[in-house]
């Protein structure tokens, strides 16, 4: 027998045929069990010729190329690759074939790959298990670096870190890099040198982990400039080609660090080597382009598809989708429920898009869709309405609790908005970031005006920092009336900004910027302190009336804010029962323990708590039962049409009845007509505020108004 045949027989499950004529074959050897061969080729008998043309379709296709090989005079070989043969008796064989041309023979080798197929399936499942286990490790990693981030944020200065923080950084199992605000490196821990395989002694300016990291961010992250401009955080994956040819995959976390006044002081990077998981994906082709959790295409597959569509000059719309309030939902219900939300939304999105469209999970709670069958802005808007309809049906936890979500969508058009894939994604990201945060679902199309508005936000951010530091803001008060007595019983404190070089900046503009940049924390402290001063001045005028102060979600989550409240009350020597905290409904679904602790501690001091904008958020009755609150404020969007809209009437009546059953008071916002007032009185709403009674007014005018009321009573 030819040596090439002997060399080929390396395992059981192989059958070797000599083919003197391309139409005929003769079985010369079978290794191991031969049942599979009899099922595939029942005519095959040892040393007996039979006709190859009557066999499997897959084998016939392969034999076309094999005959061409055998017809040559030059030795060589040809492989079929793996295929599955379904037999009439419902048995499937997993096979491959090899054709060999030797000096003396034409050889055909068939191999039963049942064991290899089984092993491959086991490997695939093992890969999934490892990846899922890696997700759990990533959760532990996220917990550890969140703890470290918290420690650094509570330090007086990153440049002079407390010993425990330094120790945590130095001993962390993942890479940590700390920059100042201008990206000058302050700390690079030992783990990050190990990740980039650079020693302290051998590094140069260009090969330091910090510089490598910045280069990767700039080259691979289209939204990096927007993140820097807005001082935003980011989590994701980057790849690094270690010279000369070694590829590493990195899990990267990127966070701003701020001072007490929310001025940017440092940038914090966490770096974790996930090359092992990535190589495992690459070895399993079905997983390499797949998001493990949702089974959608992943970010890498999306980039390849986007670049291909641009290269082929095929017009399309790109939608970048972000789940509103995902972090809060994830934290309130738990990470497992957050995963289930992503899986369910993925299923709904998959059922919505056309076969010609492309859907990918970009990471976290972000998705991207390429709409190839949409050729106009109007059609894209129509599709977005179908997209938003997916969120009208509630999502359910494993405990059968229901909740709703919102989607923020950024949209760009190729080739109208850009010809570059990187710009398309960057513009879509910016558009999603700019989508209206006041509505549950919103779509924002990219435009030059949007880009200019982004620069406007940056300008306002810088000016707002100075306004807070230089005490350029002022407070207005809007009276809240008891609907039975029509007497002012308290007032809501509202911040205003009269910018020296511009004039009035609307609260809807600068409050949104403050919330996005973190300036809401020092701004909120300024408001609370100023309200306490007003309360003290009212006390000197023998006026005792409650002031209601709005808290942002960021303040609610600030673990140090209660101590600020307590110290301010003590310093100003005001009656805490004359202070009320207003939290938005969306604030309630932040970290439950943090929310509960703040509100419970505040009530322990004597402050009352109200829930603002009730009915517009994502909460359920569970929040009202669990959290220490006293008052519900019905959002103005339900009040404005209660005289004419049956649905709004029903909603307002239901909220009042429900609140009273829970022993809560009810305030209606945005009351502007006597018809609205009569409806609220008839349905036993406790209090109201709005232009019908008074606009927000300066403190001096409020003092005159309340003084005249007290004198007339």
mmCIF file of N, CA and C in Angstrom, residues 232-306:
data_model
loop_
_atom_site.group_PDB
_atom_site.id
_atom_site.type_symbol
_atom_site.label_atom_id
_atom_site.label_comp_id
_atom_site.label_asym_id
_atom_site.label_seq_id
_atom_site.Cartn_x
_atom_site.Cartn_y
_atom_site.Cartn_z
ATOM 1 N N UNK A 232 -17.929 62.289 30.118
ATOM 2 C CA UNK A 232 -18.779 61.125 30.313
ATOM 3 C C UNK A 232 -17.933 59.868 30.532
ATOM 4 N N UNK A 233 -18.565 58.837 31.052
ATOM 5 C CA UNK A 233 -17.889 57.556 31.263
ATOM 6 C C UNK A 233 -18.189 56.621 30.093
ATOM 7 N N UNK A 234 -17.408 55.538 29.982
ATOM 8 C CA UNK A 234 -17.596 54.560 28.904
ATOM 9 C C UNK A 234 -17.061 53.221 29.360
ATOM 10 N N UNK A 235 -17.736 52.158 28.921
ATOM 11 C CA UNK A 235 -17.274 50.785 29.126
ATOM 12 C C UNK A 235 -17.340 50.048 27.804
ATOM 13 N N UNK A 236 -16.310 49.268 27.491
ATOM 14 C CA UNK A 236 -16.335 48.521 26.250
ATOM 15 C C UNK A 236 -15.063 47.734 26.031
ATOM 16 N N UNK A 237 -14.842 47.325 24.793
ATOM 17 C CA UNK A 237 -13.687 46.493 24.441
ATOM 18 C C UNK A 237 -12.845 47.186 23.367
ATOM 19 N N UNK A 238 -11.538 47.048 23.494
ATOM 20 C CA UNK A 238 -10.590 47.553 22.505
ATOM 21 C C UNK A 238 -9.583 46.448 22.200
ATOM 22 N N UNK A 239 -8.964 46.519 21.022
ATOM 23 C CA UNK A 239 -7.924 45.540 20.713
ATOM 24 C C UNK A 239 -6.583 46.258 20.542
ATOM 25 N N UNK A 240 -5.524 45.593 20.959
ATOM 26 C CA UNK A 240 -4.173 46.168 20.908
ATOM 27 C C UNK A 240 -3.248 45.170 20.219
ATOM 28 N N UNK A 241 -2.552 45.650 19.196
ATOM 29 C CA UNK A 241 -1.587 44.825 18.496
ATOM 30 C C UNK A 241 -0.216 45.035 19.120
ATOM 31 N N UNK A 242 0.177 44.063 19.927
ATOM 32 C CA UNK A 242 1.492 44.152 20.537
ATOM 33 C C UNK A 242 2.559 43.867 19.475
ATOM 34 N N UNK A 243 3.512 44.785 19.311
ATOM 35 C CA UNK A 243 4.536 44.565 18.278
ATOM 36 C C UNK A 243 5.281 43.241 18.505
ATOM 37 N N UNK A 244 5.567 42.476 17.466
ATOM 38 C CA UNK A 244 5.214 42.845 16.088
ATOM 39 C C UNK A 244 3.831 42.360 15.654
ATOM 40 N N UNK A 245 3.375 41.179 16.159
ATOM 41 C CA UNK A 245 2.156 40.611 15.568
ATOM 42 C C UNK A 245 1.236 39.954 16.595
ATOM 43 N N UNK A 246 1.303 40.312 17.855
ATOM 44 C CA UNK A 246 0.472 39.666 18.868
ATOM 45 C C UNK A 246 -0.736 40.541 19.174
ATOM 46 N N UNK A 247 -1.949 39.977 19.025
ATOM 47 C CA UNK A 247 -3.177 40.731 19.249
ATOM 48 C C UNK A 247 -3.720 40.450 20.651
ATOM 49 N N UNK A 248 -4.044 41.523 21.369
ATOM 50 C CA UNK A 248 -4.660 41.394 22.689
ATOM 51 C C UNK A 248 -5.990 42.149 22.691
ATOM 52 N N UNK A 249 -6.988 41.550 23.386
ATOM 53 C CA UNK A 249 -8.278 42.207 23.578
ATOM 54 C C UNK A 249 -8.371 42.715 25.012
ATOM 55 N N UNK A 250 -8.882 43.932 25.152
ATOM 56 C CA UNK A 250 -8.919 44.581 26.458
ATOM 57 C C UNK A 250 -10.341 45.022 26.803
ATOM 58 N N UNK A 251 -10.762 44.716 28.010
ATOM 59 C CA UNK A 251 -11.990 45.271 28.572
ATOM 60 C C UNK A 251 -11.605 46.558 29.275
ATOM 61 N N UNK A 252 -12.235 47.677 28.867
ATOM 62 C CA UNK A 252 -11.808 48.993 29.342
ATOM 63 C C UNK A 252 -12.980 49.726 29.993
ATOM 64 N N UNK A 253 -12.717 50.310 31.163
ATOM 65 C CA UNK A 253 -13.653 51.225 31.817
ATOM 66 C C UNK A 253 -13.004 52.593 31.911
ATOM 67 N N UNK A 254 -13.772 53.636 31.623
ATOM 68 C CA UNK A 254 -13.229 54.984 31.469
ATOM 69 C C UNK A 254 -14.162 55.942 32.216
ATOM 70 N N UNK A 255 -13.642 56.608 33.262
ATOM 71 C CA UNK A 255 -14.503 57.385 34.148
ATOM 72 C C UNK A 255 -13.895 58.749 34.478
ATOM 73 N N UNK A 256 -14.740 59.797 34.552
ATOM 74 C CA UNK A 256 -14.261 61.086 35.053
ATOM 75 C C UNK A 256 -14.304 61.099 36.579
ATOM 76 N N UNK A 257 -13.390 61.813 37.191
ATOM 77 C CA UNK A 257 -13.385 62.021 38.647
ATOM 78 C C UNK A 257 -13.536 63.519 38.877
ATOM 79 N N UNK A 258 -14.439 63.902 39.771
ATOM 80 C CA UNK A 258 -14.762 65.313 39.967
ATOM 81 C C UNK A 258 -14.498 65.743 41.404
ATOM 82 N N UNK A 259 -14.323 67.043 41.578
ATOM 83 C CA UNK A 259 -14.192 67.627 42.899
ATOM 84 C C UNK A 259 -15.580 67.786 43.511
ATOM 85 N N UNK A 260 -15.632 68.270 44.756
ATOM 86 C CA UNK A 260 -16.921 68.513 45.403
ATOM 87 C C UNK A 260 -17.777 69.486 44.605
ATOM 88 N N UNK A 261 -17.122 70.393 43.876
ATOM 89 C CA UNK A 261 -17.850 71.364 43.052
ATOM 90 C C UNK A 261 -18.103 70.840 41.647
ATOM 91 N N UNK A 262 -17.821 69.554 41.437
ATOM 92 C CA UNK A 262 -18.050 68.870 40.169
ATOM 93 C C UNK A 262 -17.169 69.372 39.032
ATOM 94 N N UNK A 263 -16.064 70.005 39.393
ATOM 95 C CA UNK A 263 -15.060 70.346 38.388
ATOM 96 C C UNK A 263 -14.246 69.097 38.078
ATOM 97 N N UNK A 264 -14.004 68.838 36.799
ATOM 98 C CA UNK A 264 -13.239 67.658 36.413
ATOM 99 C C UNK A 264 -11.817 67.759 36.949
ATOM 100 N N UNK A 265 -11.403 66.751 37.676
ATOM 101 C CA UNK A 265 -10.050 66.767 38.244
ATOM 102 C C UNK A 265 -9.169 65.661 37.676
ATOM 103 N N UNK A 266 -9.767 64.529 37.325
ATOM 104 C CA UNK A 266 -8.974 63.379 36.885
ATOM 105 C C UNK A 266 -9.765 62.482 35.952
ATOM 106 N N UNK A 267 -9.034 61.643 35.231
ATOM 107 C CA UNK A 267 -9.629 60.565 34.445
ATOM 108 C C UNK A 267 -9.110 59.243 34.994
ATOM 109 N N UNK A 268 -10.000 58.290 35.093
ATOM 110 C CA UNK A 268 -9.664 56.990 35.673
ATOM 111 C C UNK A 268 -9.953 55.890 34.646
ATOM 112 N N UNK A 269 -8.932 55.075 34.359
ATOM 113 C CA UNK A 269 -9.061 53.955 33.427
ATOM 114 C C UNK A 269 -8.905 52.641 34.187
ATOM 115 N N UNK A 270 -9.774 51.675 33.866
ATOM 116 C CA UNK A 270 -9.600 50.295 34.308
ATOM 117 C C UNK A 270 -9.380 49.443 33.067
ATOM 118 N N UNK A 271 -8.393 48.552 33.110
ATOM 119 C CA UNK A 271 -8.039 47.740 31.948
ATOM 120 C C UNK A 271 -7.930 46.275 32.366
ATOM 121 N N UNK A 272 -8.611 45.403 31.618
ATOM 122 C CA UNK A 272 -8.629 43.978 31.955
ATOM 123 C C UNK A 272 -8.405 43.174 30.674
ATOM 124 N N UNK A 273 -7.449 42.271 30.683
ATOM 125 C CA UNK A 273 -7.111 41.462 29.502
ATOM 126 C C UNK A 273 -8.141 40.345 29.337
ATOM 127 N N UNK A 274 -8.878 40.370 28.213
ATOM 128 C CA UNK A 274 -9.876 39.323 27.933
ATOM 129 C C UNK A 274 -9.511 38.560 26.655
ATOM 130 N N UNK A 275 -8.215 38.517 26.344
ATOM 131 C CA UNK A 275 -7.772 37.852 25.112
ATOM 132 C C UNK A 275 -8.166 36.375 25.090
ATOM 133 N N UNK A 276 -8.094 35.704 26.228
ATOM 134 C CA UNK A 276 -8.412 34.276 26.272
ATOM 135 C C UNK A 276 -9.840 34.033 25.784
ATOM 136 N N UNK A 277 -10.776 34.845 26.257
ATOM 137 C CA UNK A 277 -12.156 34.682 25.842
ATOM 138 C C UNK A 277 -12.323 34.992 24.353
ATOM 139 N N UNK A 278 -11.610 36.013 23.887
ATOM 140 C CA UNK A 278 -11.710 36.380 22.483
ATOM 141 C C UNK A 278 -11.142 35.296 21.571
ATOM 142 N N UNK A 279 -10.010 34.705 21.965
ATOM 143 C CA UNK A 279 -9.434 33.625 21.167
ATOM 144 C C UNK A 279 -10.365 32.426 21.128
ATOM 145 N N UNK A 280 -11.041 32.192 22.246
ATOM 146 C CA UNK A 280 -12.014 31.102 22.292
ATOM 147 C C UNK A 280 -13.142 31.373 21.302
ATOM 148 N N UNK A 281 -13.581 32.629 21.228
ATOM 149 C CA UNK A 281 -14.612 32.994 20.274
ATOM 150 C C UNK A 281 -14.139 32.769 18.836
ATOM 151 N N UNK A 282 -12.901 33.159 18.562
ATOM 152 C CA UNK A 282 -12.376 33.042 17.214
ATOM 153 C C UNK A 282 -12.267 31.586 16.774
ATOM 154 N N UNK A 283 -12.056 30.680 17.724
ATOM 155 C CA UNK A 283 -11.961 29.266 17.396
ATOM 156 C C UNK A 283 -13.330 28.655 17.132
ATOM 157 N N UNK A 284 -14.386 29.355 17.536
ATOM 158 C CA UNK A 284 -15.741 28.881 17.311
ATOM 159 C C UNK A 284 -16.452 29.941 16.465
ATOM 160 N N UNK A 285 -16.467 29.704 15.165
ATOM 161 C CA UNK A 285 -16.904 30.739 14.225
ATOM 162 C C UNK A 285 -18.305 31.235 14.521
ATOM 163 N N UNK A 286 -19.185 30.342 14.972
ATOM 164 C CA UNK A 286 -20.555 30.754 15.230
ATOM 165 C C UNK A 286 -20.653 31.732 16.398
ATOM 166 N N UNK A 287 -19.619 31.769 17.264
ATOM 167 C CA UNK A 287 -19.635 32.676 18.403
ATOM 168 C C UNK A 287 -18.832 33.949 18.161
ATOM 169 N N UNK A 288 -17.940 33.938 17.191
ATOM 170 C CA UNK A 288 -16.996 35.040 17.038
ATOM 171 C C UNK A 288 -17.670 36.354 16.693
ATOM 172 N N UNK A 289 -18.836 36.283 16.061
ATOM 173 C CA UNK A 289 -19.547 37.501 15.674
ATOM 174 C C UNK A 289 -20.859 37.625 16.440
ATOM 175 N N UNK A 290 -20.970 36.889 17.523
ATOM 176 C CA UNK A 290 -22.242 36.801 18.225
ATOM 177 C C UNK A 290 -22.131 37.335 19.638
ATOM 178 N N UNK A 291 -23.135 38.110 20.038
ATOM 179 C CA UNK A 291 -23.240 38.536 21.427
ATOM 180 C C UNK A 291 -23.733 37.355 22.261
ATOM 181 N N UNK A 292 -22.996 36.995 23.290
ATOM 182 C CA UNK A 292 -23.297 35.772 24.042
ATOM 183 C C UNK A 292 -24.655 35.841 24.720
ATOM 184 N N UNK A 293 -24.996 36.995 25.291
ATOM 185 C CA UNK A 293 -26.238 37.102 26.056
ATOM 186 C C UNK A 293 -27.469 37.037 25.160
ATOM 187 N N UNK A 294 -27.487 37.836 24.092
ATOM 188 C CA UNK A 294 -28.695 37.991 23.290
ATOM 189 C C UNK A 294 -28.697 37.163 22.009
ATOM 190 N N UNK A 295 -27.530 36.613 21.626
ATOM 191 C CA UNK A 295 -27.351 35.879 20.369
ATOM 192 C C UNK A 295 -27.476 36.766 19.138
ATOM 193 N N UNK A 296 -27.521 38.083 19.319
ATOM 194 C CA UNK A 296 -27.483 39.000 18.179
ATOM 195 C C UNK A 296 -26.048 39.119 17.682
ATOM 196 N N UNK A 297 -25.864 39.797 16.538
ATOM 197 C CA UNK A 297 -24.516 40.152 16.117
ATOM 198 C C UNK A 297 -23.908 41.111 17.149
ATOM 199 N N UNK A 298 -22.577 41.061 17.296
ATOM 200 C CA UNK A 298 -21.909 41.912 18.275
ATOM 201 C C UNK A 298 -21.326 43.156 17.605
ATOM 202 N N UNK A 299 -20.620 43.953 18.381
ATOM 203 C CA UNK A 299 -20.067 45.217 17.878
ATOM 204 C C UNK A 299 -19.076 44.977 16.739
ATOM 205 N N UNK A 300 -18.265 43.927 16.871
ATOM 206 C CA UNK A 300 -17.296 43.624 15.833
ATOM 207 C C UNK A 300 -17.987 43.296 14.517
ATOM 208 N N UNK A 301 -19.023 42.472 14.574
ATOM 209 C CA UNK A 301 -19.765 42.124 13.367
ATOM 210 C C UNK A 301 -20.444 43.350 12.771
ATOM 211 N N UNK A 302 -20.924 44.227 13.643
ATOM 212 C CA UNK A 302 -21.575 45.439 13.151
ATOM 213 C C UNK A 302 -20.608 46.303 12.349
ATOM 214 N N UNK A 303 -19.364 46.480 12.894
ATOM 215 C CA UNK A 303 -18.369 47.292 12.200
ATOM 216 C C UNK A 303 -18.068 46.720 10.811
ATOM 217 N N UNK A 304 -17.916 45.404 10.748
ATOM 218 C CA UNK A 304 -17.639 44.782 9.453
ATOM 219 C C UNK A 304 -18.775 45.029 8.473
ATOM 220 N N UNK A 305 -20.011 44.883 8.965
ATOM 221 C CA UNK A 305 -21.169 45.078 8.092
ATOM 222 C C UNK A 305 -21.267 46.532 7.642
ATOM 223 N N UNK A 306 -21.072 47.467 8.579
ATOM 224 C CA UNK A 306 -21.168 48.889 8.250
ATOM 225 C C UNK A 306 -20.125 49.273 7.205
#
